[in-house]
PDB file of C-alpha atoms in Angstrom:
ATOM      1  CA  MET A 296      61.515 148.120 160.380  1.00  0.00           C
ATOM      2  CA  ARG A 297      63.047 148.572 156.914  1.00  0.00           C
ATOM      3  CA  PRO A 298      65.946 146.405 155.818  1.00  0.00           C
ATOM      4  CA  VAL A 299      69.358 148.021 155.342  1.00  0.00           C
ATOM      5  CA  PRO A 300      70.077 148.340 151.565  1.00  0.00           C
ATOM      6  CA  SER A 301      73.548 146.810 151.812  1.00  0.00           C
ATOM      7  CA  LEU A 302      72.077 143.625 153.261  1.00  0.00           C
ATOM      8  CA  LEU A 303      69.842 143.182 150.196  1.00  0.00           C
ATOM      9  CA  VAL A 304      72.848 142.788 147.842  1.00  0.00           C
ATOM     10  CA  SER A 305      74.074 139.236 147.427  1.00  0.00           C
ATOM     11  CA  ARG A 306      77.725 138.262 147.740  1.00  0.00           C
ATOM     12  CA  PRO A 307      78.173 137.492 143.983  1.00  0.00           C
ATOM     13  CA  THR A 308      76.939 141.017 143.154  1.00  0.00           C
ATOM     14  CA  ILE A 309      79.433 142.540 145.579  1.00  0.00           C
ATOM     15  CA  LEU A 310      82.204 140.421 144.044  1.00  0.00           C
ATOM     16  CA  ARG A 311      81.229 141.507 140.508  1.00  0.00           C
ATOM     17  CA  ARG A 312      81.286 145.179 141.513  1.00  0.00           C
ATOM     18  CA  PHE A 313      84.712 144.732 143.071  1.00  0.00           C
ATOM     19  CA  LEU A 314      86.058 142.937 139.982  1.00  0.00           C
ATOM     20  CA  ARG A 315      84.587 145.610 137.710  1.00  0.00           C
ATOM     21  CA  GLN A 316      86.273 148.369 139.723  1.00  0.00           C
ATOM     22  CA  LEU A 317      89.525 146.396 139.746  1.00  0.00           C
ATOM     23  CA  ALA A 318      89.394 145.977 135.949  1.00  0.00           C
ATOM     24  CA  LEU A 319      88.677 149.700 135.482  1.00  0.00           C
ATOM     25  CA  THR A 320      91.594 150.634 137.739  1.00  0.00           C
ATOM     26  CA  ALA A 321      93.942 148.299 135.847  1.00  0.00           C
ATOM     27  CA  ALA A 322      92.798 149.736 132.503  1.00  0.00           C
ATOM     28  CA  LEU A 323      93.434 153.291 133.710  1.00  0.00           C
ATOM     29  CA  LEU A 324      96.885 152.378 135.008  1.00  0.00           C
ATOM     30  CA  ILE A 325      97.855 150.668 131.752  1.00  0.00           C
ATOM     31  CA  CYS A 326      96.205 152.976 129.202  1.00  0.00           C
ATOM     32  CA  GLY A 327      96.254 156.235 131.176  1.00  0.00           C
ATOM     33  CA  PRO A 328      99.870 157.208 130.403  1.00  0.00           C
ATOM     34  CA  ALA A 329      99.409 156.527 126.679  1.00  0.00           C
ATOM     35  CA  PHE A 330      96.224 158.603 126.688  1.00  0.00           C
ATOM     36  CA  ILE A 331      97.970 161.496 128.442  1.00  0.00           C
ATOM     37  CA  VAL A 332     100.924 161.348 126.018  1.00  0.00           C
ATOM     38  CA  GLY A 333      98.424 161.414 123.142  1.00  0.00           C
ATOM     39  CA  LEU A 334      96.751 164.476 124.603  1.00  0.00           C
ATOM     40  CA  ILE A 335     100.071 166.244 125.078  1.00  0.00           C
ATOM     41  CA  SER A 336     101.358 165.449 121.581  1.00  0.00           C
ATOM     42  CA  GLY A 337      98.005 166.450 120.106  1.00  0.00           C
ATOM     43  CA  ALA A 338      98.203 169.746 121.954  1.00  0.00           C
ATOM     44  CA  ALA A 339     101.780 170.247 120.756  1.00  0.00           C
ATOM     45  CA  GLN A 340     100.719 169.698 117.149  1.00  0.00           C
ATOM     46  CA  ALA A 341      97.859 172.154 117.531  1.00  0.00           C
ATOM     47  CA  MET A 342     100.132 174.892 118.885  1.00  0.00           C
ATOM     48  CA  PRO A 343     101.209 177.423 116.267  1.00  0.00           C
ATOM     49  CA  ILE A 344     104.895 177.559 115.405  1.00  0.00           C
ATOM     50  CA  ASP A 345     106.262 180.899 116.512  1.00  0.00           C
ATOM     51  CA  PRO A 346     110.040 181.040 117.069  1.00  0.00           C
ATOM     52  CA  VAL A 347     111.198 184.002 119.123  1.00  0.00           C
ATOM     53  CA  GLN A 348     114.416 185.830 118.178  1.00  0.00           C
ATOM     54  CA  GLN A 349     116.984 185.866 121.002  1.00  0.00           C
ATOM     55  CA  HIS A 350     120.525 187.216 121.148  1.00  0.00           C
ATOM     56  CA  ASN A 351     123.457 187.971 123.363  1.00  0.00           C
ATOM     57  CA  SER A 352     126.358 190.282 122.542  1.00  0.00           C
ATOM     58  CA  ASN A 353     127.711 188.171 119.653  1.00  0.00           C
ATOM     59  CA  ALA A 354     125.138 185.501 118.687  1.00  0.00           C
ATOM     60  CA  LEU A 355     121.579 185.274 117.340  1.00  0.00           C
ATOM     61  CA  TRP A 356     119.292 182.229 117.781  1.00  0.00           C
ATOM     62  CA  PHE A 357     115.622 181.375 118.250  1.00  0.00           C
ATOM     63  CA  GLU A 358     113.577 179.978 121.129  1.00  0.00           C
ATOM     64  CA  ASN A 359     110.187 178.231 121.041  1.00  0.00           C
ATOM     65  CA  TRP A 360     111.653 175.944 118.382  1.00  0.00           C
ATOM     66  CA  THR A 361     109.249 173.005 118.840  1.00  0.00           C
ATOM     67  CA  GLY A 362     108.184 171.289 115.630  1.00  0.00           C
ATOM     68  CA  LEU A 363     110.878 172.630 113.294  1.00  0.00           C
ATOM     69  CA  SER A 364     113.862 170.886 111.693  1.00  0.00           C
ATOM     70  CA  LYS A 365     116.289 171.250 108.776  1.00  0.00           C
ATOM     71  CA  ALA A 366     116.594 175.001 109.302  1.00  0.00           C
ATOM     72  CA  THR A 367     118.613 177.438 107.231  1.00  0.00           C
ATOM     73  CA  LEU A 368     119.353 180.901 108.579  1.00  0.00           C
ATOM     74  CA  VAL A 369     120.626 183.363 105.961  1.00  0.00           C
ATOM     75  CA  VAL A 370     122.072 186.602 107.364  1.00  0.00           C
ATOM     76  CA  ALA A 371     122.962 189.595 105.169  1.00  0.00           C
ATOM     77  CA  GLY A 372     125.365 192.143 106.640  1.00  0.00           C
ATOM     78  CA  PRO A 373     125.279 195.899 106.059  1.00  0.00           C
ATOM     79  CA  ASP A 374     127.990 195.556 103.403  1.00  0.00           C
ATOM     80  CA  GLY A 375     126.031 192.904 101.463  1.00  0.00           C
ATOM     81  CA  SER A 376     127.986 189.887 102.716  1.00  0.00           C
ATOM     82  CA  VAL A 377     125.808 186.791 103.137  1.00  0.00           C
ATOM     83  CA  THR A 378     126.292 184.047 105.731  1.00  0.00           C
ATOM     84  CA  ARG A 379     124.334 180.772 105.732  1.00  0.00           C
ATOM     85  CA  VAL A 380     123.906 178.624 108.853  1.00  0.00           C
ATOM     86  CA  PHE A 381     122.241 175.193 108.583  1.00  0.00           C
ATOM     87  CA  ALA A 382     120.968 173.067 111.477  1.00  0.00           C
ATOM     88  CA  GLU A 383     119.517 169.584 110.890  1.00  0.00           C
ATOM     89  CA  ALA A 384     117.821 169.638 114.302  1.00  0.00           C
ATOM     90  CA  GLY A 385     117.549 172.479 116.769  1.00  0.00           C
ATOM     91  CA  THR A 386     117.886 176.172 116.197  1.00  0.00           C
ATOM     92  CA  PRO A 387     120.559 177.594 113.897  1.00  0.00           C
ATOM     93  CA  VAL A 388     122.921 179.998 115.671  1.00  0.00           C
ATOM     94  CA  PHE A 389     124.551 182.935 113.868  1.00  0.00           C
ATOM     95  CA  GLU A 390     127.714 184.261 115.510  1.00  0.00           C
ATOM     96  CA  LEU A 391     129.457 187.518 114.709  1.00  0.00           C
ATOM     97  CA  GLY A 392     133.028 187.182 113.497  1.00  0.00           C
ATOM     98  CA  ARG A 393     135.889 187.230 116.001  1.00  0.00           C
ATOM     99  CA  GLY A 394     137.722 190.066 114.294  1.00  0.00           C
ATOM    100  CA  GLU A 395     136.474 193.415 113.108  1.00  0.00           C
ATOM    101  CA  VAL A 396     132.660 193.464 112.950  1.00  0.00           C
ATOM    102  CA  LEU A 397     130.846 195.944 110.748  1.00  0.00           C
ATOM    103  CA  ASP A 398     128.248 198.061 112.584  1.00  0.00           C
ATOM    104  CA  GLY A 399     124.785 198.462 111.093  1.00  0.00           C
ATOM    105  CA  VAL A 400     121.562 196.591 110.444  1.00  0.00           C
ATOM    106  CA  TYR A 401     121.800 192.874 109.662  1.00  0.00           C
ATOM    107  CA  ARG A 402     118.821 191.248 107.968  1.00  0.00           C
ATOM    108  CA  TYR A 403     117.967 187.560 108.189  1.00  0.00           C
ATOM    109  CA  GLU A 404     115.577 185.016 106.768  1.00  0.00           C
ATOM    110  CA  LEU A 405     114.821 181.710 108.436  1.00  0.00           C
ATOM    111  CA  LYS A 406     113.535 178.693 106.509  1.00  0.00           C
ATOM    112  CA  ALA A 407     112.680 175.357 108.142  1.00  0.00           C
ATOM    113  CA  ALA A 408     110.570 172.225 107.713  1.00  0.00           C
ATOM    114  CA  THR A 409     107.638 171.611 110.050  1.00  0.00           C
ATOM    115  CA  GLU A 410     106.344 168.250 111.266  1.00  0.00           C
ATOM    116  CA  GLU A 411     103.130 168.853 109.320  1.00  0.00           C
ATOM    117  CA  THR A 412     102.913 167.387 105.826  1.00  0.00           C
ATOM    118  CA  VAL A 413     101.119 168.766 102.795  1.00  0.00           C
ATOM    119  CA  LYS A 414     100.043 166.948  99.662  1.00  0.00           C
ATOM    120  CA  ILE A 415     102.049 167.513  96.482  1.00  0.00           C
ATOM    121  CA  VAL A 416      99.453 168.476  93.884  1.00  0.00           C
ATOM    122  CA  ASN A 417     101.541 167.706  90.786  1.00  0.00           C
ATOM    123  CA  PRO A 418     104.225 165.142  91.676  1.00  0.00           C
ATOM    124  CA  ILE A 419     107.184 165.019  89.281  1.00  0.00           C
ATOM    125  CA  ASP A 420     108.610 161.695  88.115  1.00  0.00           C
ATOM    126  CA  ASN A 421     112.356 162.285  88.242  1.00  0.00           C
ATOM    127  CA  GLY A 422     113.289 158.678  87.457  1.00  0.00           C
ATOM    128  CA  ARG A 423     114.636 157.974  90.953  1.00  0.00           C
ATOM    129  CA  GLY A 424     112.012 155.512  92.077  1.00  0.00           C
ATOM    130  CA  GLU A 425     108.524 156.052  93.338  1.00  0.00           C
ATOM    131  CA  SER A 426     107.617 159.733  93.526  1.00  0.00           C
ATOM    132  CA  SER A 427     106.526 161.193  96.829  1.00  0.00           C
ATOM    133  CA  ASN A 428     102.964 162.440  97.198  1.00  0.00           C
ATOM    134  CA  SER A 429     103.550 164.577 100.312  1.00  0.00           C
ATOM    135  CA  ARG A 430     106.265 166.799 101.756  1.00  0.00           C
ATOM    136  CA  ALA A 431     106.986 168.722 104.943  1.00  0.00           C
ATOM    137  CA  LYS A 432     105.142 172.020 105.173  1.00  0.00           C
ATOM    138  CA  PRO A 433     107.687 174.879 105.004  1.00  0.00           C
ATOM    139  CA  PHE A 434     108.084 177.607 107.622  1.00  0.00           C
ATOM    140  CA  TYR A 435     109.457 181.051 106.724  1.00  0.00           C
ATOM    141  CA  MET A 436     110.331 184.041 108.882  1.00  0.00           C
ATOM    142  CA  ASN A 437     112.438 187.157 108.388  1.00  0.00           C
ATOM    143  CA  GLY A 438     113.670 189.974 110.556  1.00  0.00           C
ATOM    144  CA  ALA A 439     116.600 192.176 111.458  1.00  0.00           C
ATOM    145  CA  PHE A 440     118.968 193.000 114.286  1.00  0.00           C
ATOM    146  CA  GLN A 441     121.412 195.824 114.869  1.00  0.00           C
ATOM    147  CA  VAL A 442     125.136 195.754 115.633  1.00  0.00           C
ATOM    148  CA  SER A 443     126.790 198.728 117.305  1.00  0.00           C
ATOM    149  CA  ARG A 444     130.439 198.887 118.452  1.00  0.00           C
ATOM    150  CA  GLY A 445     130.869 195.223 117.541  1.00  0.00           C
ATOM    151  CA  VAL A 446     127.996 193.799 119.634  1.00  0.00           C
ATOM    152  CA  ILE A 447     124.354 192.979 118.942  1.00  0.00           C
ATOM    153  CA  ILE A 448     122.111 195.543 120.616  1.00  0.00           C
ATOM    154  CA  VAL A 449     118.418 196.172 121.129  1.00  0.00           C
ATOM    155  CA  PRO A 450     117.589 199.202 118.986  1.00  0.00           C
ATOM    156  CA  GLU A 451     116.051 202.055 120.922  1.00  0.00           C
ATOM    157  CA  ASP A 452     112.860 203.697 119.776  1.00  0.00           C
ATOM    158  CA  ILE A 453     113.900 207.152 118.615  1.00  0.00           C
ATOM    159  CA  ARG A 454     111.036 209.589 118.310  1.00  0.00           C
ATOM    160  CA  GLU A 455     111.174 213.116 117.019  1.00  0.00           C
ATOM    161  CA  GLU A 456     109.331 215.674 119.084  1.00  0.00           C
TER     162      GLU A 456
END
């Protein structure tokens, strides 16, 4: 008759295994959330920045805004008028005027700072203390939208046959 394997293990060995498993469980409970947060933030940093233009009848803004700050939206109207909208955090929102709105194509450019930093190759000593050796990497995007009868519309694809 062969002995049962569990009977061959001494009580101190069983206690050590239990304590080892208990220590591993405690480590996972304590460090697990920090590890998961690190994975999520690492994944967020690896994701490309790609704001998506959105609008309703009288406003233009951007979604998928993660990782951008200090944004300036410059909108040029069909008559050449220029409007600047600045947002320290969050997306800048351009709103059409309350009165008479000119129909036509409005062009915009969006500039913002990303969370990523880049090295300044030739720092300039401007006499204001220690010069910085890195700065936020800039983000730039441009586009256009159309206004018809005083509201922002989605332009239709017109094809000649």
